[in-house]
CSV table of C-alpha atoms in Angstrom, one decimal:
chain,number,residue,atom,x,y,z
A,1,MET,CA,118.5,64.4,71.0
A,2,LYS,CA,114.8,63.3,71.3
A,3,PHE,CA,112.0,64.0,73.8
A,4,ILE,CA,108.2,63.6,74.0
A,5,VAL,CA,105.9,66.2,75.6
A,6,SER,CA,102.2,67.1,75.7
A,7,SER,CA,101.5,69.8,73.1
A,8,SER,CA,99.2,71.7,75.4
A,9,ALA,CA,101.5,71.6,78.4
A,10,LEU,CA,104.4,72.9,76.2
A,11,LEU,CA,102.2,75.6,74.7
A,12,LYS,CA,101.1,76.8,78.1
A,13,GLN,CA,104.7,77.2,79.3
A,14,LEU,CA,105.9,78.9,76.1
A,15,SER,CA,102.9,81.3,76.2
A,16,SER,CA,103.8,82.3,79.7
A,17,ILE,CA,107.3,83.5,78.8
A,18,ASN,CA,106.7,84.5,75.2
A,19,GLY,CA,106.2,88.2,76.1
A,20,VAL,CA,109.9,88.6,76.5
A,21,VAL,CA,110.7,87.7,72.9
A,22,THR,CA,110.9,90.8,70.6
A,23,ASN,CA,110.4,90.8,66.9
A,24,ASN,CA,113.6,92.6,65.9
A,25,PRO,CA,116.1,91.9,68.7
A,26,VAL,CA,119.6,93.4,68.8
A,27,VAL,CA,121.0,89.8,68.7
A,28,PRO,CA,119.0,87.6,66.2
A,29,ILE,CA,119.3,84.5,68.4
A,30,LEU,CA,116.9,86.2,70.8
A,31,GLU,CA,114.1,85.4,68.4
A,32,ASN,CA,114.4,81.8,69.7
A,33,PHE,CA,113.6,79.9,72.9
A,34,LEU,CA,116.5,78.1,74.5
A,35,PHE,CA,115.6,74.4,75.1
A,36,GLU,CA,117.7,72.5,77.6
A,37,ILE,CA,117.0,68.9,78.7
A,38,ASN,CA,118.6,67.6,81.8
A,39,ASN,CA,117.4,64.4,83.6
A,40,SER,CA,114.0,64.4,81.8
A,41,THR,CA,113.3,68.1,82.7
A,42,LEU,CA,112.9,70.6,79.9
A,43,THR,CA,114.0,74.1,80.8
A,44,ILE,CA,112.9,76.8,78.4
A,45,THR,CA,114.5,80.3,78.5
A,46,ALA,CA,113.4,83.5,76.6
A,47,SER,CA,115.4,86.7,76.8
A,48,ASP,CA,115.8,90.2,75.4
A,49,LEU,CA,119.1,90.8,77.2
A,50,GLU,CA,117.4,93.1,79.7
A,51,THR,CA,114.8,90.6,81.0
A,52,SER,CA,114.9,86.8,80.9
A,53,MET,CA,112.1,84.4,81.8
A,54,ILE,CA,112.7,80.7,82.5
A,55,THR,CA,110.1,77.9,82.9
A,56,GLU,CA,110.4,74.1,83.1
A,57,LEU,CA,108.3,71.0,82.7
A,58,PRO,CA,108.8,67.2,82.8
A,59,VAL,CA,109.3,65.4,79.5
A,60,GLU,CA,110.1,61.9,78.3
A,61,ALA,CA,113.8,61.9,77.3
A,62,LYS,CA,116.7,59.5,77.5
A,63,GLU,CA,119.5,62.0,76.8
A,64,ASN,CA,120.4,65.5,77.7
A,65,GLY,CA,121.0,68.3,75.2
A,66,ARG,CA,120.4,71.9,74.2
A,67,ILE,CA,119.0,73.8,71.1
A,68,ALA,CA,117.7,77.2,70.3
A,69,ALA,CA,114.2,76.9,68.7
A,70,PRO,CA,112.4,79.6,66.7
A,71,ALA,CA,109.7,81.1,68.9
A,72,ARG,CA,107.1,82.4,66.5
A,73,ILE,CA,106.8,79.3,64.2
A,74,LEU,CA,106.9,76.9,67.2
A,75,LEU,CA,104.1,78.8,69.0
A,76,GLU,CA,102.0,79.0,65.9
A,77,THR,CA,102.4,75.2,65.3
A,78,LEU,CA,101.5,74.3,68.9
A,79,LYS,CA,98.5,76.7,68.9
A,80,ASN,CA,97.0,74.8,66.0
A,81,LEU,CA,97.6,71.3,67.2
A,82,PRO,CA,95.0,69.4,69.3
A,83,ASP,CA,96.2,68.3,72.7
A,84,GLN,CA,98.4,65.2,72.1
A,85,PRO,CA,101.9,63.9,72.8
A,86,VAL,CA,104.4,65.3,70.3
A,87,THR,CA,107.9,64.1,69.7
A,88,PHE,CA,110.8,66.5,69.1
A,89,THR,CA,113.8,65.0,67.3
A,90,ILE,CA,116.8,67.3,67.2
A,91,ASP,CA,119.9,66.9,64.9
A,92,GLU,CA,122.6,68.5,67.0
A,93,GLU,CA,124.9,68.8,64.0
A,94,THR,CA,122.6,70.7,61.6
A,95,TYR,CA,120.3,72.2,64.3
A,96,THR,CA,117.3,70.8,62.6
A,97,ILE,CA,114.2,70.3,64.7
A,98,GLU,CA,111.5,67.8,63.6
A,99,ILE,CA,108.1,67.7,65.4
A,100,SER,CA,106.0,64.6,65.0
A,101,SER,CA,102.4,64.5,65.9
A,102,ALA,CA,99.7,61.8,65.5
A,103,ASN,CA,99.1,62.8,61.9
A,104,GLY,CA,101.9,65.1,60.8
A,105,ARG,CA,105.5,66.0,60.7
A,106,TYR,CA,106.9,69.6,60.9
A,107,LYS,CA,110.5,70.5,60.2
A,108,LEU,CA,112.1,73.8,61.4
A,109,SER,CA,115.6,75.1,61.6
A,110,GLY,CA,117.0,75.9,65.1
A,111,GLU,CA,120.3,77.5,66.1
A,112,ASN,CA,123.3,76.7,68.1
A,113,ALA,CA,122.4,76.9,71.8
A,114,THR,CA,125.9,78.2,72.8
A,115,ASP,CA,125.1,81.5,71.0
A,116,PHE,CA,122.3,82.2,73.4
A,117,PRO,CA,123.3,84.8,76.0
A,118,ARG,CA,123.9,83.6,79.6
A,119,VAL,CA,121.3,84.5,82.2
A,120,PRO,CA,122.8,86.4,85.1
A,121,SER,CA,122.5,85.0,88.6
A,122,VAL,CA,121.5,86.9,91.7
A,123,GLN,CA,123.7,85.8,94.6
A,124,GLY,CA,124.3,87.3,98.0
A,125,GLY,CA,121.5,89.8,97.5
A,126,ASN,CA,118.5,90.8,99.6
A,127,ALA,CA,115.3,88.8,99.5
A,128,ILE,CA,111.6,89.3,100.3
A,129,GLU,CA,108.6,87.1,99.9
A,130,ILE,CA,105.3,88.7,98.6
A,131,PRO,CA,101.9,87.0,98.0
A,132,SER,CA,101.2,87.0,94.3
A,133,ASN,CA,97.8,88.8,94.7
A,134,VAL,CA,99.5,91.7,96.7
A,135,LEU,CA,102.3,92.0,94.0
A,136,ALA,CA,99.7,92.0,91.2
A,137,ARG,CA,97.7,94.6,93.0
A,138,ALA,CA,100.7,96.8,93.6
A,139,ILE,CA,101.7,96.6,89.9
A,140,ASN,CA,98.1,97.4,88.7
A,141,LYS,CA,97.8,100.4,91.0
A,142,THR,CA,101.1,102.0,89.8
A,143,ILE,CA,102.1,100.9,86.3
A,144,PHE,CA,99.8,103.2,84.4
A,145,ALA,CA,101.7,106.2,85.8
A,146,VAL,CA,105.1,105.0,84.7
A,147,SER,CA,106.9,107.5,82.4
A,148,THR,CA,107.7,106.5,78.8
A,149,ASP,CA,110.3,109.3,78.5
A,150,GLU,CA,113.6,107.6,77.8
A,151,LEU,CA,115.4,110.9,78.7
A,152,ARG,CA,114.4,110.3,82.3
A,153,PRO,CA,115.3,106.6,82.7
A,154,ALA,CA,114.7,106.5,86.5
A,155,MET,CA,111.0,107.3,85.9
A,156,THR,CA,110.6,104.5,83.2
A,157,GLY,CA,110.3,101.9,86.0
A,158,ILE,CA,108.5,101.3,89.3
A,159,PHE,CA,110.5,102.4,92.4
A,160,VAL,CA,110.3,99.6,95.1
A,161,GLN,CA,111.2,100.8,98.6
A,162,LEU,CA,111.7,98.1,101.2
A,163,HIS,CA,111.5,99.1,104.9
A,164,ALA,CA,111.8,97.1,108.1
A,165,GLU,CA,108.0,96.7,108.4
A,166,SER,CA,106.5,97.8,105.0
A,167,VAL,CA,107.1,97.9,101.3
A,168,THR,CA,106.3,100.9,99.0
A,169,PHE,CA,105.7,101.0,95.2
A,170,VAL,CA,106.0,104.4,93.5
A,171,ALA,CA,105.4,105.4,89.9
A,172,THR,CA,105.5,108.9,88.3
A,173,ASP,CA,105.7,110.6,84.9
A,174,GLY,CA,106.0,114.1,86.2
A,175,HIS,CA,102.3,114.8,85.8
A,176,ARG,CA,100.9,112.3,88.3
A,177,LEU,CA,102.4,110.2,91.0
A,178,LEU,CA,101.2,106.9,92.5
A,179,ARG,CA,102.3,105.6,95.9
A,180,TYR,CA,101.1,102.2,97.0
A,181,ARG,CA,102.2,101.0,100.4
A,182,ARG,CA,101.7,97.7,102.3
A,183,SER,CA,102.3,97.6,106.0
A,184,ASP,CA,101.9,93.8,106.3
A,185,ILE,CA,105.1,92.9,104.4
A,186,GLY,CA,108.5,93.8,105.8
A,187,THR,CA,112.1,92.8,105.2
A,188,GLY,CA,113.7,93.8,108.4
A,189,GLN,CA,116.0,96.0,106.3
A,190,GLU,CA,116.1,99.2,104.2
A,191,ALA,CA,116.7,98.9,100.5
A,192,SER,CA,115.4,100.3,97.2
A,193,ILE,CA,115.4,99.3,93.6
A,194,ILE,CA,113.9,100.5,90.3
A,195,VAL,CA,112.3,97.7,88.3
A,196,PRO,CA,111.7,98.4,84.6
A,197,ARG,CA,108.1,98.7,83.3
A,198,LYS,CA,108.5,95.8,80.9
A,199,ALA,CA,109.6,93.4,83.6
A,200,PHE,CA,106.6,94.2,85.8
A,201,THR,CA,104.2,94.1,82.9
A,202,LEU,CA,105.4,90.6,82.0
A,203,LEU,CA,105.3,89.5,85.7
A,204,LYS,CA,101.7,90.9,86.0
A,205,SER,CA,100.5,88.8,83.1
A,206,THR,CA,102.2,85.7,84.4
A,207,LEU,CA,101.3,85.8,88.0
A,208,PRO,CA,98.8,83.0,88.9
A,209,SER,CA,95.2,84.0,90.0
A,210,GLU,CA,95.4,81.6,93.0
A,211,ALA,CA,97.5,82.8,96.0
A,212,THR,CA,101.1,81.9,95.6
A,213,VAL,CA,104.2,83.2,97.3
A,214,VAL,CA,106.6,85.2,95.0
A,215,ARG,CA,110.2,85.2,96.1
A,216,MET,CA,112.1,88.4,95.1
A,217,GLU,CA,115.8,88.6,95.4
A,218,PHE,CA,118.0,91.4,94.2
A,219,ASN,CA,121.5,92.8,94.2
A,220,GLN,CA,123.0,96.1,92.7
A,221,SER,CA,122.3,95.2,89.1
A,222,ASN,CA,119.5,92.5,88.8
A,223,ALA,CA,116.2,91.4,90.4
A,224,PHE,CA,115.1,87.8,90.4
A,225,PHE,CA,111.5,86.7,90.8
A,226,SER,CA,110.4,83.1,91.3
A,227,PHE,CA,107.1,81.4,91.8
A,228,ASP,CA,105.7,77.9,90.9
A,229,ASN,CA,107.9,76.8,88.0
A,230,ILE,CA,108.6,80.2,86.6
A,231,ARG,CA,111.7,82.4,87.2
A,232,MET,CA,112.3,85.9,85.9
A,233,ILE,CA,115.5,87.9,86.0
A,234,CYS,CA,115.6,91.5,85.0
A,235,ARG,CA,118.3,94.2,84.9
A,236,LEU,CA,117.5,97.0,87.3
A,237,ILE,CA,117.5,100.7,86.3
A,238,ASP,CA,120.7,102.1,87.7
A,239,GLU,CA,119.6,105.6,88.3
A,240,ARG,CA,118.6,107.8,91.2
A,241,TYR,CA,114.8,108.0,91.7
A,242,PRO,CA,113.4,111.5,92.3
A,243,ASP,CA,112.7,112.4,95.9
A,244,TYR,CA,108.9,111.8,95.6
A,245,GLU,CA,108.1,112.5,99.3
A,246,ASN,CA,109.1,116.1,98.8
A,247,VAL,CA,106.5,116.5,96.0
A,248,ILE,CA,103.6,115.4,98.1
A,249,PRO,CA,102.0,118.5,99.6
A,250,VAL,CA,101.4,118.3,103.3
A,251,GLN,CA,99.1,121.3,103.9
A,252,ASN,CA,95.9,120.7,102.0
A,253,PRO,CA,93.1,122.7,103.8
A,254,ASN,CA,90.5,122.2,101.0
A,255,LYS,CA,88.9,118.8,101.2
A,256,LEU,CA,86.3,117.4,98.8
A,257,VAL,CA,84.5,114.1,99.5
A,258,ILE,CA,82.4,112.7,96.6
A,259,GLU,CA,81.0,109.4,95.1
A,260,ARG,CA,83.7,108.0,92.8
A,261,SER,CA,81.3,106.8,90.2
A,262,ASP,CA,79.5,110.2,90.0
A,263,LEU,CA,82.8,112.1,89.4
A,264,GLN,CA,84.0,109.4,87.0
A,265,SER,CA,80.9,109.5,84.8
A,266,SER,CA,80.9,113.3,84.8
A,267,VAL,CA,84.6,113.6,83.9
A,268,LYS,CA,84.0,111.0,81.1
A,269,ARG,CA,81.1,113.0,79.6
A,270,ILE,CA,82.6,116.5,80.0
A,271,SER,CA,86.0,115.4,78.6
A,272,ILE,CA,84.2,114.8,75.2
A,273,TYR,CA,84.0,118.6,75.0
A,274,SER,CA,87.5,119.4,76.1
A,275,ASN,CA,90.4,120.5,73.8
A,276,LYS,CA,91.8,117.4,72.1
A,277,THR,CA,95.4,118.5,72.8
A,278,THR,CA,95.2,119.6,76.4
A,279,HIS,CA,92.2,117.4,77.6
A,280,GLN,CA,91.7,120.3,80.1
A,281,ILE,CA,88.6,120.2,82.4
A,282,ARG,CA,87.9,122.6,85.3
A,283,LEU,CA,86.5,121.8,88.7
A,284,LYS,CA,84.8,124.7,90.4
A,285,LEU,CA,84.2,124.2,94.1
A,286,SER,CA,81.8,126.2,96.2
A,287,GLY,CA,79.7,125.1,99.2
A,288,SER,CA,78.4,121.6,98.7
A,289,GLU,CA,78.5,121.8,95.0
A,290,LEU,CA,81.1,120.8,92.4
A,291,GLN,CA,80.9,122.1,88.9
A,292,VAL,CA,82.7,120.2,86.2
A,293,SER,CA,83.2,122.0,82.9
A,294,ALA,CA,85.2,122.0,79.7
A,295,GLU,CA,85.4,124.1,76.5
A,296,ASP,CA,87.1,123.7,73.2
A,297,LEU,CA,87.3,127.2,71.6
A,298,ASP,CA,88.6,125.9,68.3
A,299,PHE,CA,85.2,124.2,67.7
A,300,SER,CA,83.0,126.2,70.0
A,301,ASN,CA,82.2,123.2,72.1
A,302,GLU,CA,81.5,123.5,75.8
A,303,ALA,CA,79.8,121.5,78.5
A,304,ASN,CA,79.2,121.7,82.3
A,305,GLU,CA,77.6,119.6,85.0
A,306,ARG,CA,76.8,120.2,88.7
A,307,LEU,CA,77.4,117.5,91.3
A,308,SER,CA,76.6,117.5,94.9
A,309,CYS,CA,79.5,116.7,97.3
A,310,GLN,CA,80.9,117.4,100.8
A,311,TYR,CA,83.4,120.2,100.6
A,312,GLU,CA,85.3,122.0,103.3
A,313,GLY,CA,87.5,124.9,102.4
A,314,GLU,CA,87.6,128.1,100.4
A,315,ASP,CA,85.8,128.4,97.0
A,316,MET,CA,88.3,127.6,94.3
A,317,GLU,CA,88.6,126.7,90.6
A,318,ILE,CA,91.3,124.3,89.4
A,319,GLY,CA,92.1,122.7,86.1
A,320,PHE,CA,93.2,119.1,85.4
A,321,ASN,CA,94.0,116.8,82.5
A,322,ALA,CA,90.8,114.7,82.1
A,323,LYS,CA,92.8,111.7,80.8
A,324,PHE,CA,95.0,111.6,83.9
A,325,LEU,CA,92.0,112.1,86.2
A,326,MET,CA,90.1,109.3,84.5
A,327,GLU,CA,92.9,106.8,84.8
A,328,MET,CA,93.2,107.5,88.5
A,329,LEU,CA,89.5,107.2,89.2
A,330,ASN,CA,89.5,103.9,87.3
A,331,ASN,CA,92.1,102.6,89.6
A,332,ILE,CA,90.3,103.3,92.8
A,333,ASP,CA,88.1,100.6,94.3
A,334,SER,CA,86.4,102.6,97.1
A,335,ASN,CA,82.9,104.0,96.5
A,336,GLU,CA,83.8,107.3,97.9
A,337,ILE,CA,87.0,109.3,97.4
A,338,THR,CA,88.6,112.3,99.0
A,339,PHE,CA,90.3,115.0,97.0
A,340,GLU,CA,92.7,117.2,99.0
A,341,LEU,CA,93.7,120.6,97.4
A,342,SER,CA,95.6,123.6,98.5
A,343,THR,CA,95.8,126.2,95.7
A,344,PRO,CA,94.9,126.1,91.9
A,345,ASN,CA,98.6,125.8,91.0
A,346,ARG,CA,99.6,123.1,93.4
A,347,ALA,CA,99.2,119.3,93.1
A,348,GLY,CA,95.9,117.7,94.3
A,349,LEU,CA,95.8,114.4,96.3
A,350,LEU,CA,93.3,111.8,95.4
A,351,MET,CA,92.7,109.0,97.9
A,352,PRO,CA,90.1,106.3,98.5
A,353,ILE,CA,88.0,106.8,101.7
A,354,VAL,CA,88.2,103.1,102.4
A,355,ASN,CA,91.4,101.2,101.9
A,356,GLU,CA,91.9,97.4,102.0
A,357,GLU,CA,93.5,96.1,105.2
A,358,ALA,CA,97.2,97.0,105.5
A,359,GLU,CA,97.0,99.1,102.3
A,360,ASP,CA,97.7,102.8,101.8
A,361,VAL,CA,97.0,104.3,98.3
A,362,LEU,CA,97.9,107.9,97.5
A,363,MET,CA,97.5,109.5,94.1
A,364,LEU,CA,98.9,112.9,93.2
A,365,VAL,CA,97.9,114.8,90.1
A,366,MET,CA,99.4,118.1,88.9
A,367,PRO,CA,96.9,120.8,87.8
A,368,VAL,CA,97.0,122.5,84.4
A,369,MET,CA,96.9,126.3,84.1
A,370,LEU,CA,93.4,127.6,83.4
A,371,ASN,CA,92.7,130.2,80.7
A,372,ASN,CA,90.3,132.5,82.5
A,373,TYR,CA,88.4,133.7,79.4
A,374,VAL,CA,84.9,132.5,80.6
């Protein structure tokens, strides 16, 4: 089997799916890309059993065939070659791959393609089409709050809830919760799935910057994403997602409106003085003033700042993890934010004052208990 392809075109396609390949996979063959040639089209597959990514590109080839090619050495070779046509010659008996460029020959050993696991198909499932920029935004707004706790598998993915006239993305790790809703995309049906964090991370890095339609199909066990010449299939998390709507407090009489950048800068500075284990900072609200403070008794460090704000409600003092608060503030685009609070031991809601059209962003953060020794 022999084919000719542009080195840069091949490198671009391999780089887009290389994130799936792990260093020490359960099955050693998964350290390879699966190359399949059919009618002068090269289809490349990368898989880790849970997630598979497939891409294709045209090549010059007179015959069809299949081979598993080692991912790391192949990528390193192509990265260091100038843009030029390269010829792949494959011995299907010994699984030897020879790459010939304008001024060199490189020999590497492949493996039998029949050992490569089959990619599941998604047939007879539900389907939805989402613009790539909307999907990328939804992933960006939620993925940082996904849990890494393997003992709670449902929370290690993003919950995607499809409604007749909207779609909702939810992520939580028990300390904070992100809900991103779009009212301009609907499926005409009700369904929900949990997509693993890795799958959405890979998808986010592969989505094109120009607007493209991403088709998403899913059944009980797998989700299938396709756009341009890339396809991704991932195994869904088969667990029940927590009833997140019940966690969101409805009665929040205390409302704080403040410039996002002011609060962000203040929290950043004050957190330097917080305890390195708890990252605890306190917000003290009274009148039109917000006091942000932190102390680390182990090192006798403390700091406080006063910020002007608009506040309606009773005077209160509440503690938060500065790390969580910072991540949330970093993920808000609006210049002004509203912070809705009820009591010092109940979750606070953080929302942008101005949302993009058809977009609804809600962020929930759990408070931390304050030691009232000051």
